[in-house]
Short mmCIF file of C-alpha atoms in Angstrom, two decimals:
data_model
loop_
_atom_site.label_atom_id
_atom_site.label_comp_id
_atom_site.label_asym_id
_atom_site.label_seq_id
_atom_site.Cartn_x
_atom_site.Cartn_y
_atom_site.Cartn_z
CA MET A 2 -65.60 12.88 76.44
CA PHE A 3 -64.32 14.11 73.48
CA GLU A 4 -65.86 17.45 72.38
CA GLN A 5 -62.84 19.61 72.20
CA GLN A 6 -60.87 17.66 69.40
CA ILE A 7 -63.90 17.04 67.61
CA THR A 8 -64.70 21.39 67.97
CA GLU A 9 -61.20 21.35 66.86
CA TYR A 10 -61.61 19.38 63.49
CA LEU A 11 -64.71 21.66 63.20
CA GLN A 12 -62.98 24.43 63.18
CA PRO A 13 -61.77 25.00 59.62
CA TYR A 14 -65.98 25.06 58.36
CA GLY A 15 -66.92 28.02 60.05
CA MET A 16 -70.23 27.10 61.06
CA GLU A 17 -72.19 28.96 63.54
CA PRO A 18 -71.64 28.34 67.08
CA ALA A 19 -75.16 27.30 67.70
CA VAL A 20 -74.74 24.59 65.09
CA GLN A 21 -71.50 24.14 65.72
CA GLU A 22 -72.22 23.22 69.61
CA ASP A 23 -74.90 20.80 68.66
CA ILE A 24 -72.95 18.44 66.33
CA VAL A 25 -70.04 18.38 68.00
CA ALA A 26 -72.76 17.03 71.11
CA ALA A 27 -74.76 14.86 68.60
CA VAL A 28 -71.06 13.41 67.29
CA GLY A 29 -69.77 12.58 70.74
CA SER A 30 -72.50 11.28 71.68
CA ARG A 31 -71.44 7.89 69.69
CA LEU A 32 -67.93 8.11 69.84
CA THR A 33 -66.37 5.06 71.96
CA GLN A 34 -62.73 6.07 70.63
CA GLN A 35 -60.43 8.87 69.97
CA PRO A 36 -61.62 10.37 66.89
CA CYS A 37 -59.66 10.70 63.96
CA ARG A 38 -59.10 13.92 61.43
CA PRO A 39 -62.51 13.33 58.84
CA ASP A 40 -61.74 13.52 55.32
CA PRO A 41 -62.55 17.01 54.32
CA ALA A 42 -64.52 16.70 51.47
CA LEU A 43 -66.45 14.29 53.34
CA ALA A 44 -66.91 16.29 56.59
CA GLY A 45 -67.61 19.75 54.75
CA ASN A 46 -69.75 18.29 52.28
CA LEU A 47 -72.16 16.98 56.12
CA LEU A 48 -71.47 19.75 57.71
CA LEU A 49 -72.95 22.05 55.11
CA GLN A 50 -76.06 20.22 54.84
CA TYR A 51 -76.61 19.87 58.26
CA GLY A 52 -77.39 23.42 59.28
CA TRP A 53 -80.68 23.37 57.21
CA ALA A 54 -82.10 20.00 58.03
CA GLY A 55 -84.92 18.38 59.67
CA GLU A 56 -83.98 16.42 62.76
CA PRO A 57 -84.20 12.99 61.94
CA GLN A 58 -81.54 13.91 58.73
CA LYS A 59 -79.37 15.45 61.60
CA GLN A 60 -79.11 12.32 63.23
CA ARG A 61 -77.93 10.35 60.32
CA TYR A 62 -75.40 13.37 59.58
CA ALA A 63 -73.92 13.27 63.50
CA ALA A 64 -73.57 8.95 62.51
CA LEU A 65 -71.86 9.31 59.21
CA LEU A 66 -69.99 12.35 60.41
CA ALA A 67 -68.84 10.32 63.38
CA ALA A 68 -68.30 7.39 61.46
CA ALA A 69 -65.99 9.34 59.16
CA MET A 70 -64.06 9.70 62.75
CA GLN A 71 -63.08 6.14 63.44
CA ASP A 72 -60.08 4.51 61.88
CA GLY A 73 -60.89 2.58 58.97
CA SER A 74 -63.96 5.12 58.14
CA THR A 75 -66.16 2.58 55.58
CA VAL A 76 -68.66 6.54 55.06
CA HIS A 77 -68.98 6.22 51.08
CA PRO A 78 -68.83 10.07 49.14
CA ALA A 79 -72.38 9.55 48.27
CA PHE A 80 -74.27 8.58 52.04
CA PRO A 81 -74.08 12.22 52.58
CA SER A 82 -76.28 13.05 49.36
CA LEU A 83 -78.72 10.11 50.11
CA VAL A 84 -79.62 11.37 53.33
CA SER A 85 -80.39 14.93 52.20
CA GLN A 86 -82.60 12.71 49.16
CA MET A 87 -84.90 11.22 52.05
CA ASP A 88 -87.13 12.65 54.46
CA GLU A 89 -88.82 11.08 57.75
CA THR A 90 -91.23 8.46 56.26
CA ASP A 91 -88.04 7.52 53.90
CA LEU A 92 -85.44 6.78 56.64
CA THR A 93 -88.12 5.32 59.00
CA LEU A 94 -89.03 2.88 55.79
CA LEU A 95 -85.55 2.44 55.39
CA ASP A 96 -84.56 1.46 58.53
CA ALA A 97 -88.38 -1.04 58.90
CA ILE A 98 -87.08 -3.21 55.88
CA GLY A 99 -83.18 -3.69 57.46
CA LYS A 100 -84.80 -4.42 60.79
CA GLN A 101 -87.70 -7.39 59.11
CA GLY A 102 -84.89 -7.95 56.92
CA ARG A 103 -88.02 -8.28 54.13
CA MET A 104 -91.13 -6.36 54.04
CA PRO A 105 -94.37 -7.78 52.32
CA VAL A 106 -96.02 -6.17 49.34
CA LEU A 107 -98.81 -7.13 46.60
CA ASP A 108 -99.42 -5.71 43.30
CA CYS A 109 -103.31 -6.02 42.23
CA TYR A 110 -104.04 -6.54 38.81
CA LEU A 111 -107.40 -6.31 37.17
CA SER A 112 -107.15 -10.15 34.94
CA ARG A 113 -109.13 -11.81 32.72
CA MET A 114 -107.59 -15.38 31.30
CA LYS A 115 -108.53 -16.04 27.16
CA LYS A 116 -107.50 -18.93 24.92
CA SER A 117 -105.41 -17.97 22.31
CA SER A 118 -105.14 -19.00 18.89
CA GLY A 119 -102.89 -22.03 18.24
CA PHE A 120 -102.10 -23.61 14.59
CA THR A 121 -103.93 -26.49 13.40
CA GLY A 122 -102.99 -29.74 15.94
CA LYS A 123 -101.17 -27.29 18.44
CA PRO A 124 -103.26 -26.85 21.99
CA CYS A 125 -104.24 -23.71 22.81
CA GLU A 126 -102.68 -21.79 25.56
CA ASP A 127 -104.34 -19.31 27.96
CA VAL A 128 -103.55 -15.67 28.26
CA ALA A 129 -103.89 -14.05 30.87
CA THR A 130 -104.39 -9.76 30.21
CA SER A 131 -103.96 -7.90 33.37
CA ILE A 132 -104.15 -4.15 34.03
CA GLU A 133 -102.30 -3.01 36.65
CA LEU A 134 -104.79 -0.90 39.48
CA VAL A 135 -102.76 -0.90 43.55
CA THR A 136 -99.13 -1.58 43.38
CA ARG A 137 -96.94 -1.77 46.08
CA MET A 138 -99.32 -2.62 49.22
CA THR A 139 -97.43 -2.91 52.16
CA ASP A 140 -97.96 -3.45 56.33
CA PHE A 141 -95.98 0.17 56.38
CA LEU A 142 -97.65 3.11 57.22
CA PRO A 143 -97.50 6.17 58.70
CA ALA A 144 -99.88 7.33 61.42
CA ASP A 145 -102.13 8.95 58.82
CA GLY A 146 -102.38 6.07 57.08
CA ASP A 147 -101.21 8.39 53.79
CA TYR A 148 -100.58 5.06 51.75
CA GLU A 149 -99.68 7.52 48.33
CA ARG A 150 -97.15 8.75 50.87
CA ILE A 151 -95.56 5.49 51.14
CA GLN A 152 -95.88 4.56 47.63
CA ALA A 153 -93.54 7.22 46.81
CA ALA A 154 -91.18 6.57 49.69
CA ILE A 155 -90.91 2.68 48.51
CA ASP A 156 -90.42 4.70 44.90
CA ASN A 157 -87.66 6.89 46.30
CA LEU A 158 -85.67 4.15 48.12
CA LEU A 159 -85.55 1.94 44.55
CA ARG A 160 -84.21 4.99 42.94
CA LEU A 161 -81.84 5.55 45.23
CA HIS A 162 -81.17 1.93 45.19
CA LEU A 163 -81.78 1.35 48.57
CA ALA A 164 -83.63 -0.91 48.11
CA ASP A 165 -85.51 -3.76 45.49
CA ILE A 166 -88.38 -5.52 45.01
CA ARG A 167 -88.07 -9.15 44.57
CA MET A 168 -91.76 -10.63 42.93
CA TYR A 169 -93.22 -13.99 43.21
CA ALA A 170 -93.78 -15.97 40.63
CA LYS A 171 -97.38 -14.40 38.98
CA ARG A 172 -97.94 -18.60 38.93
CA GLN A 173 -97.75 -19.14 42.39
CA ALA A 174 -100.93 -18.84 43.90
CA LEU A 175 -101.07 -16.35 47.28
CA GLU A 176 -102.70 -19.47 49.03
CA ASP A 177 -99.26 -21.66 48.50
CA MET A 178 -96.88 -19.25 50.15
CA GLN A 179 -98.29 -20.13 53.44
CA ASP A 180 -97.28 -16.55 55.30
CA ASN A 181 -100.23 -14.05 56.60
CA ARG A 182 -98.80 -11.15 56.26
CA TYR A 183 -99.87 -11.17 52.68
CA GLU A 184 -103.68 -12.14 53.40
CA ASP A 185 -103.61 -9.45 56.10
CA ILE A 186 -102.19 -6.73 53.77
CA TYR A 187 -105.28 -7.59 51.54
CA LEU A 188 -107.52 -7.03 54.31
CA LEU A 189 -105.75 -3.97 55.07
CA PHE A 190 -106.05 -2.12 51.44
CA GLN A 191 -108.79 -4.37 50.05
CA PRO A 192 -111.24 -1.11 50.34
CA VAL A 193 -108.49 0.70 48.38
CA VAL A 194 -108.44 -2.68 45.64
CA ASP A 195 -112.42 -2.89 45.68
CA GLU A 196 -113.04 1.22 45.11
CA THR A 197 -109.90 1.33 42.47
CA VAL A 198 -111.57 -1.84 40.94
CA LYS A 199 -115.07 0.38 40.97
CA GLN A 200 -113.70 3.72 39.68
CA PHE A 201 -111.95 1.87 36.76
CA CYS A 202 -114.51 -0.16 35.94
CA ASP A 203 -116.53 3.29 35.90
CA ARG A 204 -114.70 5.13 32.87
CA PHE A 205 -113.93 1.49 30.93
CA PRO A 206 -117.36 -0.92 31.50
CA GLN A 207 -115.47 -3.52 29.53
CA TYR A 208 -113.42 -4.07 32.52
CA ARG A 209 -116.65 -5.47 34.36
CA GLU A 210 -115.82 -8.47 33.94
CA ARG A 211 -112.68 -9.09 34.45
CA SER A 212 -111.46 -10.26 38.35
CA VAL A 213 -108.86 -9.08 40.74
CA ARG A 214 -105.68 -11.19 40.68
CA LEU A 215 -102.39 -10.44 43.16
CA GLN A 216 -98.79 -10.85 42.79
CA ALA A 217 -96.71 -10.72 45.73
CA GLY A 218 -93.37 -10.30 46.54
CA ASN A 219 -90.43 -8.81 48.70
CA LEU A 220 -88.88 -5.60 49.94
CA THR A 221 -85.48 -5.31 50.61
CA LEU A 222 -82.21 -3.92 50.97
CA THR A 223 -79.82 -3.55 48.49
CA PRO A 224 -76.15 -3.98 49.10
CA LEU A 225 -75.52 -0.34 48.96
CA GLY A 226 -78.67 0.19 51.31
CA SER A 227 -77.08 -2.67 53.71
CA ARG A 228 -73.60 -1.09 54.44
CA PHE A 229 -75.69 2.88 54.52
CA LEU A 230 -77.72 1.42 57.58
CA ARG A 231 -74.78 0.00 59.03
CA VAL A 232 -72.74 3.43 59.60
CA CYS A 233 -75.70 5.71 59.34
CA GLN A 234 -78.08 4.19 62.17
#
């Protein structure tokens, strides 16, 4: 409906005709009101990256450009750069966190309790020594089951400050959380945990008597992540 006006706004950027037609159609399908001229710096950055992007990223750039053409645009100048630093897995994970509100995560440690030395007349206390083995296990997995790829995606979303991880207190036992999702995650990754423990203990036999301990938490969106998804889905 607004193709002609969108084309007029994009003319100064000198795109290839095929690329311009593609983005005009993508942006036009998202607009519900008369478009405004986008901020040149924002539009230039978006269009520069659009021609080289994969399909998942192109959809986000089109959504950003459509939002930038609305009255009272809230598109932050950093958003195009954020899209360029995420691949399809990162974007899908971000959408899943936004849809669920919070995504459960489990960290796995090899742990041993020991009594600490106390002063005369003072009670000794239990101290746990823990070694991190498998972290950020979630119920979100790609079709090929590549867990390490999900770990990398989580790390990237944390780096970009689009997501955050909030862990429960270590003293809170897993069975007290009344949430079967954590048990499901552990059952899903139990073969990974068992193999990791075996490999570690084969290398360091002194740790064979330690027990596996789990710490649970949630992966959530940051305020920046929420704002990003509001204009970029």
